[in-house]
Each structure stands twice: as structure tokens, then as C-alpha cells.
Tab-separated table of C-alpha atoms in Angstrom:
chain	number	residue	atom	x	y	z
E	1316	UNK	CA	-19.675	1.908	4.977
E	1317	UNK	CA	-16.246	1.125	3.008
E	1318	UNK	CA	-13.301	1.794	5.074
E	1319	UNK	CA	-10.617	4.217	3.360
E	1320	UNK	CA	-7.239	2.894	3.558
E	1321	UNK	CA	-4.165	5.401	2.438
E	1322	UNK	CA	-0.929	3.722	1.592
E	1323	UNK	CA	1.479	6.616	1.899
E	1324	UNK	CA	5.230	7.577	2.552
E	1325	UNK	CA	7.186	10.852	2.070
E	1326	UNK	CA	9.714	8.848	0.209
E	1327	UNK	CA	9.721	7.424	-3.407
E	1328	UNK	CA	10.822	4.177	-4.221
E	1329	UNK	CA	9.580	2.398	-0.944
E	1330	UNK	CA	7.351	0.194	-1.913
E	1331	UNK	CA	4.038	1.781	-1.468
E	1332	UNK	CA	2.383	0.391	-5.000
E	1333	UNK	CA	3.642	-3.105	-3.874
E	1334	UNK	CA	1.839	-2.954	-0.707
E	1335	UNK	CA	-1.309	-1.696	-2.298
E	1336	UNK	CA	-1.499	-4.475	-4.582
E	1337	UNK	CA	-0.698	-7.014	-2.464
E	1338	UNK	CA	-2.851	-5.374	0.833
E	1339	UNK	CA	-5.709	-5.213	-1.530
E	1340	UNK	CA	-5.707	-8.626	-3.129
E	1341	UNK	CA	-4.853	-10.121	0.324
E	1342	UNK	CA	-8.256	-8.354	1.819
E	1343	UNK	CA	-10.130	-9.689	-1.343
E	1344	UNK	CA	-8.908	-13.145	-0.747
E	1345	UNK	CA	-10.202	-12.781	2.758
E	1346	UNK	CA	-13.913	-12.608	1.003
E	1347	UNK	CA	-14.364	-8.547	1.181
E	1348	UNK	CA	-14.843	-6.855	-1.936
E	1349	UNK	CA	-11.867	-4.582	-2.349
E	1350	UNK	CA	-11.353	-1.905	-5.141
E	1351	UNK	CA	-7.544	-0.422	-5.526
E	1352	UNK	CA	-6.937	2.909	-6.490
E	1353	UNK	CA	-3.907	4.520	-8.382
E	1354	UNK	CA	-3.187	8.407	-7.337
E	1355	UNK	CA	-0.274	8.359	-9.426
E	1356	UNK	CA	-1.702	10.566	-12.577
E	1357	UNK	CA	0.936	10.610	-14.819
E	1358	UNK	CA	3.272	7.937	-13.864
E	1359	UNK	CA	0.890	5.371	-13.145
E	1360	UNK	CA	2.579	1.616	-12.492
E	1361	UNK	CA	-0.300	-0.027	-10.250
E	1362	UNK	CA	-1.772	-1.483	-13.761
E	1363	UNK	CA	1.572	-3.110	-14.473
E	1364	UNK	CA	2.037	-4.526	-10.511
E	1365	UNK	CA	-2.013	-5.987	-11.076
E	1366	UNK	CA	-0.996	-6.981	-14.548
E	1367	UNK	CA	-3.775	-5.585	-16.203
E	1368	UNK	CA	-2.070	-3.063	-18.148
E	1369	UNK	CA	-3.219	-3.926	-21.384
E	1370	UNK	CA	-7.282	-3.797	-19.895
E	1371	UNK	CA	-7.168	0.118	-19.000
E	1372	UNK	CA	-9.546	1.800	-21.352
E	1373	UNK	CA	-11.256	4.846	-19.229
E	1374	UNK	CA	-8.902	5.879	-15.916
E	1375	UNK	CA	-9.757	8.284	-12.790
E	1376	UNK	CA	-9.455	11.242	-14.807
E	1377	UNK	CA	-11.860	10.537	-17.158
E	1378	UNK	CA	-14.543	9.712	-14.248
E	1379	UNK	CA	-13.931	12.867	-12.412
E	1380	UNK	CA	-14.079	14.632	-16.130
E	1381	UNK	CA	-17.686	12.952	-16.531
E	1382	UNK	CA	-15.966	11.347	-19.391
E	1383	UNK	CA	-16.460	7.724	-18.511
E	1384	UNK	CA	-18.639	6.256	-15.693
E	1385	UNK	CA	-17.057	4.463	-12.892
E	1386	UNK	CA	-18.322	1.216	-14.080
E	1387	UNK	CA	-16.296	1.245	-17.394
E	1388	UNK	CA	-13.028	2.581	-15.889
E	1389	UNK	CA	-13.231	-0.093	-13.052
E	1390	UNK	CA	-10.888	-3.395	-14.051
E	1391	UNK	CA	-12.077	-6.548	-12.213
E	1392	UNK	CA	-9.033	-8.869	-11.276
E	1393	UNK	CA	-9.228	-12.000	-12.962
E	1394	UNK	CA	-7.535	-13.918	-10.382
E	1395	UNK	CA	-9.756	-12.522	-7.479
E	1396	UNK	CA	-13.447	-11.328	-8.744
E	1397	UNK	CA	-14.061	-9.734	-5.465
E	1398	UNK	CA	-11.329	-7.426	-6.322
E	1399	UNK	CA	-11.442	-4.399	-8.645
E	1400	UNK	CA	-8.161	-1.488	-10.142
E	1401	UNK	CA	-9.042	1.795	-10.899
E	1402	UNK	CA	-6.194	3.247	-12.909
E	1403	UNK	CA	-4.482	6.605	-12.833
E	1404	UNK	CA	-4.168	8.540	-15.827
E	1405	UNK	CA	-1.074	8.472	-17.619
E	1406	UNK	CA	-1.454	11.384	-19.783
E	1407	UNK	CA	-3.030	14.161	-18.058
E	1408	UNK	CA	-1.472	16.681	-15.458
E	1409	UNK	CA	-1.937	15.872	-11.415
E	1410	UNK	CA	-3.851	18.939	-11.155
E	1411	UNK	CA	-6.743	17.031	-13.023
E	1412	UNK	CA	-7.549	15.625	-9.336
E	1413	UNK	CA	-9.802	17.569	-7.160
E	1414	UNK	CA	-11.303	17.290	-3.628
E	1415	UNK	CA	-14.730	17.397	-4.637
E	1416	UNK	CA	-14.332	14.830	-7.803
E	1417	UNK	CA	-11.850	12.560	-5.525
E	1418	UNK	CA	-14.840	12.701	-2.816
E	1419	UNK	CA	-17.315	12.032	-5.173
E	1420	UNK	CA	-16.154	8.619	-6.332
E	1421	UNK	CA	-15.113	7.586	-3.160
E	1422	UNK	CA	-18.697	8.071	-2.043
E	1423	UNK	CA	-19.972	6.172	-4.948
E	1424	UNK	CA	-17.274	3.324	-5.001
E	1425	UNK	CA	-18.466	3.209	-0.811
E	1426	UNK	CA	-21.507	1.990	-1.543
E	1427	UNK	CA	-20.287	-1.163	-3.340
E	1428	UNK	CA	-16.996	-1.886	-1.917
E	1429	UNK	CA	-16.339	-2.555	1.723
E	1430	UNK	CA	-12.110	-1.607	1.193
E	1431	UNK	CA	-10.985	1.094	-0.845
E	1432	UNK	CA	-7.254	0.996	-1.023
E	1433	UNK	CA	-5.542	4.588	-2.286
E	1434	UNK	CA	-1.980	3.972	-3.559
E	1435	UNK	CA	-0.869	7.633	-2.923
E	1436	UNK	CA	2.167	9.367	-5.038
E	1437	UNK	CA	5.691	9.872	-3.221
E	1438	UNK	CA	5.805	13.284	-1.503
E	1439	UNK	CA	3.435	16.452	-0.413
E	1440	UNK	CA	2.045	17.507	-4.065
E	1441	UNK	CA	-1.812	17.125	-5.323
E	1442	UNK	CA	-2.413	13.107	-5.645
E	1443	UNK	CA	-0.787	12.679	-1.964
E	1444	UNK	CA	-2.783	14.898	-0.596
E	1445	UNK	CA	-6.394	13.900	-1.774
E	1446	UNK	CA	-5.138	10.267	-1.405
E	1447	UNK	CA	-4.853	10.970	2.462
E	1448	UNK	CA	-7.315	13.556	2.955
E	1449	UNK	CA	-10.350	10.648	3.169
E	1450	UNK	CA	-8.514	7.838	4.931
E	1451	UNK	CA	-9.928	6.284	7.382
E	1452	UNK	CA	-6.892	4.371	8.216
E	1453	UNK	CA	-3.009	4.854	7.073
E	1454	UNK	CA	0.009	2.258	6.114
E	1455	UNK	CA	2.666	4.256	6.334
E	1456	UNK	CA	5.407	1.988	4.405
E	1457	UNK	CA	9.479	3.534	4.524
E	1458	UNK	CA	12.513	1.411	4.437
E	1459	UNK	CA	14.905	1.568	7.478
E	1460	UNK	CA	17.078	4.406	6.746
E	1461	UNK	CA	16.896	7.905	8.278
E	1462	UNK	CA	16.065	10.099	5.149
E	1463	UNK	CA	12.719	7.618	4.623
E	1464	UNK	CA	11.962	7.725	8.292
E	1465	UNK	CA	12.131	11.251	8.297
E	1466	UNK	CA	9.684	12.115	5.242
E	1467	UNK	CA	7.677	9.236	6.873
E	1468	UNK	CA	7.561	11.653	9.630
E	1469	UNK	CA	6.235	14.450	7.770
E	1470	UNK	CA	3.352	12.465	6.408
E	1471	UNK	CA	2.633	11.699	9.667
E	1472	UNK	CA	2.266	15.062	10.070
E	1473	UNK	CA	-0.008	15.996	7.313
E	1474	UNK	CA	-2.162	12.831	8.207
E	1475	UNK	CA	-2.781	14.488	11.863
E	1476	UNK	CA	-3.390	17.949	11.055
E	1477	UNK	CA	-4.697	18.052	7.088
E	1478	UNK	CA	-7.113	15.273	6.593
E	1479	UNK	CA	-10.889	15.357	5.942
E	1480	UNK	CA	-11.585	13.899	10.157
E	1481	UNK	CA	-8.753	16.276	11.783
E	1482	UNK	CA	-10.802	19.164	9.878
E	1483	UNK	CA	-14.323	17.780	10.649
E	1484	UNK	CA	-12.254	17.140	14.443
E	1485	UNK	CA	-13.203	13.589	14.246
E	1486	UNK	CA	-11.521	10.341	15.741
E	1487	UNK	CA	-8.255	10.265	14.416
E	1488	UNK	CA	-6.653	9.001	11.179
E	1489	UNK	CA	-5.564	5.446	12.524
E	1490	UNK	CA	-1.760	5.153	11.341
E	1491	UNK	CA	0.837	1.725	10.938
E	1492	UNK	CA	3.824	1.114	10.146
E	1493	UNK	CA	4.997	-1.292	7.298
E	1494	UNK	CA	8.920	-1.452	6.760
E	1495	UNK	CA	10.181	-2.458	3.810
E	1496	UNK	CA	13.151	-4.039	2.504
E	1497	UNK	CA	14.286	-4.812	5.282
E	1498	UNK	CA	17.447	-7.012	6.209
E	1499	UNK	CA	17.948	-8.714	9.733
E	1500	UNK	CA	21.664	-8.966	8.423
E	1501	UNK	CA	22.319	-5.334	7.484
E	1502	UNK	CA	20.839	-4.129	10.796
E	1503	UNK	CA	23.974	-6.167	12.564
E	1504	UNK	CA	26.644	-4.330	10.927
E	1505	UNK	CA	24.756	-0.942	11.404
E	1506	UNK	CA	24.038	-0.710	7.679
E	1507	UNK	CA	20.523	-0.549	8.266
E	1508	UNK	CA	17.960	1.207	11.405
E	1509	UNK	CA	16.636	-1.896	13.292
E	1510	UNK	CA	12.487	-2.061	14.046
E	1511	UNK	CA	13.297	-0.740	18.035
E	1512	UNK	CA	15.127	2.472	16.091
E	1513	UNK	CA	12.319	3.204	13.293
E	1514	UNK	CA	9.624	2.679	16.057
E	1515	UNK	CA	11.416	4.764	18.542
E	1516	UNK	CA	11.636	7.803	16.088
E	1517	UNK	CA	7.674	7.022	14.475
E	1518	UNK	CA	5.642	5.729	17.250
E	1519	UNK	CA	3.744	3.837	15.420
E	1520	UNK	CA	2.202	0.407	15.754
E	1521	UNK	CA	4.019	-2.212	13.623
E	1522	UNK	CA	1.452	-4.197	10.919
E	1523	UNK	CA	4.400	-6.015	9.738
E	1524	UNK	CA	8.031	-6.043	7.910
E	1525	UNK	CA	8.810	-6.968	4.823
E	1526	UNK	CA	12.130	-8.331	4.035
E	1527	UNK	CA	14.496	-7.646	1.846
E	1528	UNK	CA	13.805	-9.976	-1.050
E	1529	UNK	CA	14.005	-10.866	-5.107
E	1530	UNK	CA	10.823	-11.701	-5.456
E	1531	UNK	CA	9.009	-8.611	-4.981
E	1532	UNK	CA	10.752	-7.732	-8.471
E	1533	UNK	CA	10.028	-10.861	-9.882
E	1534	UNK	CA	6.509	-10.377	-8.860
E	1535	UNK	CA	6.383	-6.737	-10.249
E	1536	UNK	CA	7.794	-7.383	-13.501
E	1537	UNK	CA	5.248	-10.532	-13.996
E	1538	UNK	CA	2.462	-8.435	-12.983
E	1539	UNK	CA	1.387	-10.501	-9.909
E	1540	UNK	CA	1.096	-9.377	-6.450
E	1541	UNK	CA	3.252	-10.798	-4.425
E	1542	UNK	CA	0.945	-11.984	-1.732
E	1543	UNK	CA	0.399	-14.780	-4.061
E	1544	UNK	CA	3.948	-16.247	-3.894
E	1545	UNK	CA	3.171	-17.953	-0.625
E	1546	UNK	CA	7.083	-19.809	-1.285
E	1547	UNK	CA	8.202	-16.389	-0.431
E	1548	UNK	CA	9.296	-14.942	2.383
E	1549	UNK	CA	8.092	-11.331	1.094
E	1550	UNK	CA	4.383	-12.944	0.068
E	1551	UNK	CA	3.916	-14.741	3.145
E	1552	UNK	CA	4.714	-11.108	5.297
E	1553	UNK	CA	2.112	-9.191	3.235
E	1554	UNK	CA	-0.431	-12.302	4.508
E	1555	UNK	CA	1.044	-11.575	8.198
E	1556	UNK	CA	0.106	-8.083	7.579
E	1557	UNK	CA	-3.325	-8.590	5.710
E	1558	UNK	CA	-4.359	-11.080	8.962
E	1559	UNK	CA	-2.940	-8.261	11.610
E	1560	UNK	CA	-5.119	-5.690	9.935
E	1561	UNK	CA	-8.199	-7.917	10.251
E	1562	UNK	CA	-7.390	-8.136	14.059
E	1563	UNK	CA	-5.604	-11.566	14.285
E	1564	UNK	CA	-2.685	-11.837	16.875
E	1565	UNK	CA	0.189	-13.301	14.938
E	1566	UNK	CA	4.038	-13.066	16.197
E	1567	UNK	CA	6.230	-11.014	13.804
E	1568	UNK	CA	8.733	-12.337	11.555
E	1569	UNK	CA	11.365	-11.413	9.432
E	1570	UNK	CA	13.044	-9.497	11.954
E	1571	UNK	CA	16.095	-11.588	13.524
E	1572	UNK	CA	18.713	-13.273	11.264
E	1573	UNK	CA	17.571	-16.577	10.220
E	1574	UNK	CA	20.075	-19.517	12.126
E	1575	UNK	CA	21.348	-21.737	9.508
E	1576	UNK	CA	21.096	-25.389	10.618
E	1577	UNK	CA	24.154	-27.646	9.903
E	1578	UNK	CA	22.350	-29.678	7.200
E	1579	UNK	CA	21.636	-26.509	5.032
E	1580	UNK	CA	25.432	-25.353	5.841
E	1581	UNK	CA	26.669	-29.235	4.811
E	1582	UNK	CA	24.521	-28.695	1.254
E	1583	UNK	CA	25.558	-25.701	0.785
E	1584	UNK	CA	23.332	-23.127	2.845
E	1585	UNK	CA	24.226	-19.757	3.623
């Protein structure tokens, strides 16, 4: 059976499509055959992170609409052939989604796929909801600043009380935390929550922290993940946070202020 993972925040603006992306292509690189999907009907962007925008022909709307199968409105990676994009409508209204046509392709994408990643909308309305309401598992992603912590909170929430195994009264919704933009530097002059703080108020486990960092928008704008800038300091966290996932022990980084030896000051460093 595919495992359901939700990538979810209260917040907009976080950096939940850039974790999809890159959680997705990282789990596809580990050799699992990984399919991505955007909940985002009507504002879709997870075509432009995968760089495929130009590809989408069919989207989830038209499969739940029995207007395309899932076969043509699936987009194989061309980096990665293990990993496949379903795209969100960018047309139609978000009450096109419904539990039982959501279900349905999840079901029939399970059989094939042994990840399904849902990039779920900003906030409580109708693509949030049936993004979370399957999950197996749950990345929340917020940045460290109280209003994100809070809605992160709420999701929390939601994901305990509203999804498909709290009303079946199943094992729980397995939930982790992924900060974003985060800055070791900020945190010192109390511009910022530290991890400790976020954690304190979330209780969640920590998969990983992604710092604060250009080329997640360099990435984004050339349609790459950013997993696959390995240079970066932002890549190489989403491959921290791919291997946690998969149950390997690695220390986290990112998190202190990085010393600055005396040969980088001498040339220059900062």
C-alpha cells in the first residue's frame, strides 16, 4: 500500500509547494516511485516548481470529472522517471474537489505508487481539507514566527480530530515539523522564534530546518527542485529531511550560526 503524505500549514507563503517538490523528488531518487499532487485548484504553481508547466494537458479536475483518465493527466519527471505531477486545475472553482472523487484516485494512484505526496492549499477551505483527510503521515512546514506557528497549530488540530483514521478511530495521523526560512542569525537578536520555542509551542518531532536561503527562489523560478542543488545549503536540508523520513539517524543542521574561520574573514568572508 502507498503511504499518503500531506504537506500542510495554516499559513500561506511558507513554503509548502517547495517541500513537496523537493520531498517528492528526494523519495524518487531514493528508488520509490513517487507521484506529487497539487490541491491548489485555481492557483496552481507545483507545475512551475517541477518545471513542467508547459506538459499539463488534462489536470485533477478533469479525472475526478471522468473527463480524462489518470494516465493522461499524470506528467512523468524527466529528470527522475520514478517520479510522476499531477496538476491542479487552474481554471475551475475549489469546490470541483470532492471526498469521494479525491478518494477515488488516491485508491487508484495506490496501487502503482508507493508515495503519494499532497501539496495542500494555505488555510481551512475545500483543497486543505481533502488534502489531509487521507494522510497517512503529515509535514507540517511554518516559518518561525508566532502568527505561522499558531495556524500551524490549528492544522494540527484538524489533522487530530477531522481526518479519514481519527473518524474510522484508527492509529493516528503521524505529524513533523519542517521550519522554514529559517535564520540562526535572526534568532540571536530575537527577530526570529528559535527551534526550542516553535517545538515548545507544537510538540512535534523535528524532520529538519531549512534555512533561510536564495536559492530556493532561484530554484523556483528555474523550475527545479531544490533538492537537486546539492551546493546549497537549502538542497542539502531537504536530503537531511528526505533520509530522516526513511528512518536514518542524521544530526541536524542549519540551526546554530555558522563560525567564520579567519581565512574566509582574511578573503573576505562574512
Amino acid at each position: 500500500m502507498a503511504r499518503i503524505i500531506v504537506v500542510t500549514s495554516g499559513k500561506g507563503g511558507v513554503g509548502k509547494t517547495t517541500t513537496s517538490s523537493s520531498i517528492a523528488m528526494g523519495l524518487a531518487q531514493k528508488g520509490f516511485k513517487t507521484v506529487v499532487i497539487d490541491f491548489d485548484v485555481g492557483l496552481r504553481n507545483l507545475d512551475l516548481v517541477m518545471g513542467c508547466e508547459r506538459r499539463v494537458v488534462y489536470d485533477f479536475i478533469n479525472v475526478i470529472n471522468g473527463e480524462s483518465t489518470l494516465n493522461q493527466a499524470l506528467i512523468r519527471d524527466k529528470r527522475c522517471n520514478l517520479l510522476s505531477i499531477l496538476p491542479a486545475s487552474q481554471t475551475r472553482d475549489k469546490d470541483a474537489l470532492t471526498k469521494e472523487g479525491v478518494g477515488k484516485i488516491l485508491k487508484e494512484l495506490s496501487k502503482e505508487f508507493k508515495y503519494i505526496i499532497c501539496d495542500s492549499p494555505a488555510g481551512i477551505e475545500q483543497g486543505a481539507f481533502f488534502a489531509m483527510y487521507f494522510a497517512d503521515d503529515a509535514l507540517v512546514v511554518c516559518n518561525p514566527e508566532v502568527s505561522s506557528v499558531r495556524d500551524a497549530d490549528r492544522m494540527l488540530g484538524i489533522l487530530s480530530s477531522k481526518s479519514l483514521r481519527a473518524e474510522k478511530v484508527r492509529e493516528p495521523v503521524k505529524e513533523y515539523l519542517v521550519l522554514s526560512r529559517y535564520s540562526p542569525e535572526r534568532v540571536e537578536t530575537g527577530e526570529m522564534l528559535s527551534v526550542d520555542d516553535v517545538q515548545e509551542i507544537l510538540s512535534l518531532p523535528l524532520l529538519g530546518v531549512i534555512p533561510e536561503s536564495s536559492a530556493i527562489l532561484n530554484a523556483s523560478n528555474s523550475g527545479t527542485p531544490v533538492i537537486l542543488d546539492e551546493e546549497s545549503n537549502a538542497g542539502q536540508a531537504y536530503s537531511d529531511i528526505v533520509a530522516r523520513y526513511l528512518g536514518e539517524d542524521r544530526p541536524q543542521r542549519f540551526i546554530k550560526k555558522q563560525k567564520i574561520g579567519f581565512l574566509s574573514k582574511l578573503f573576505g568572508g562574512r
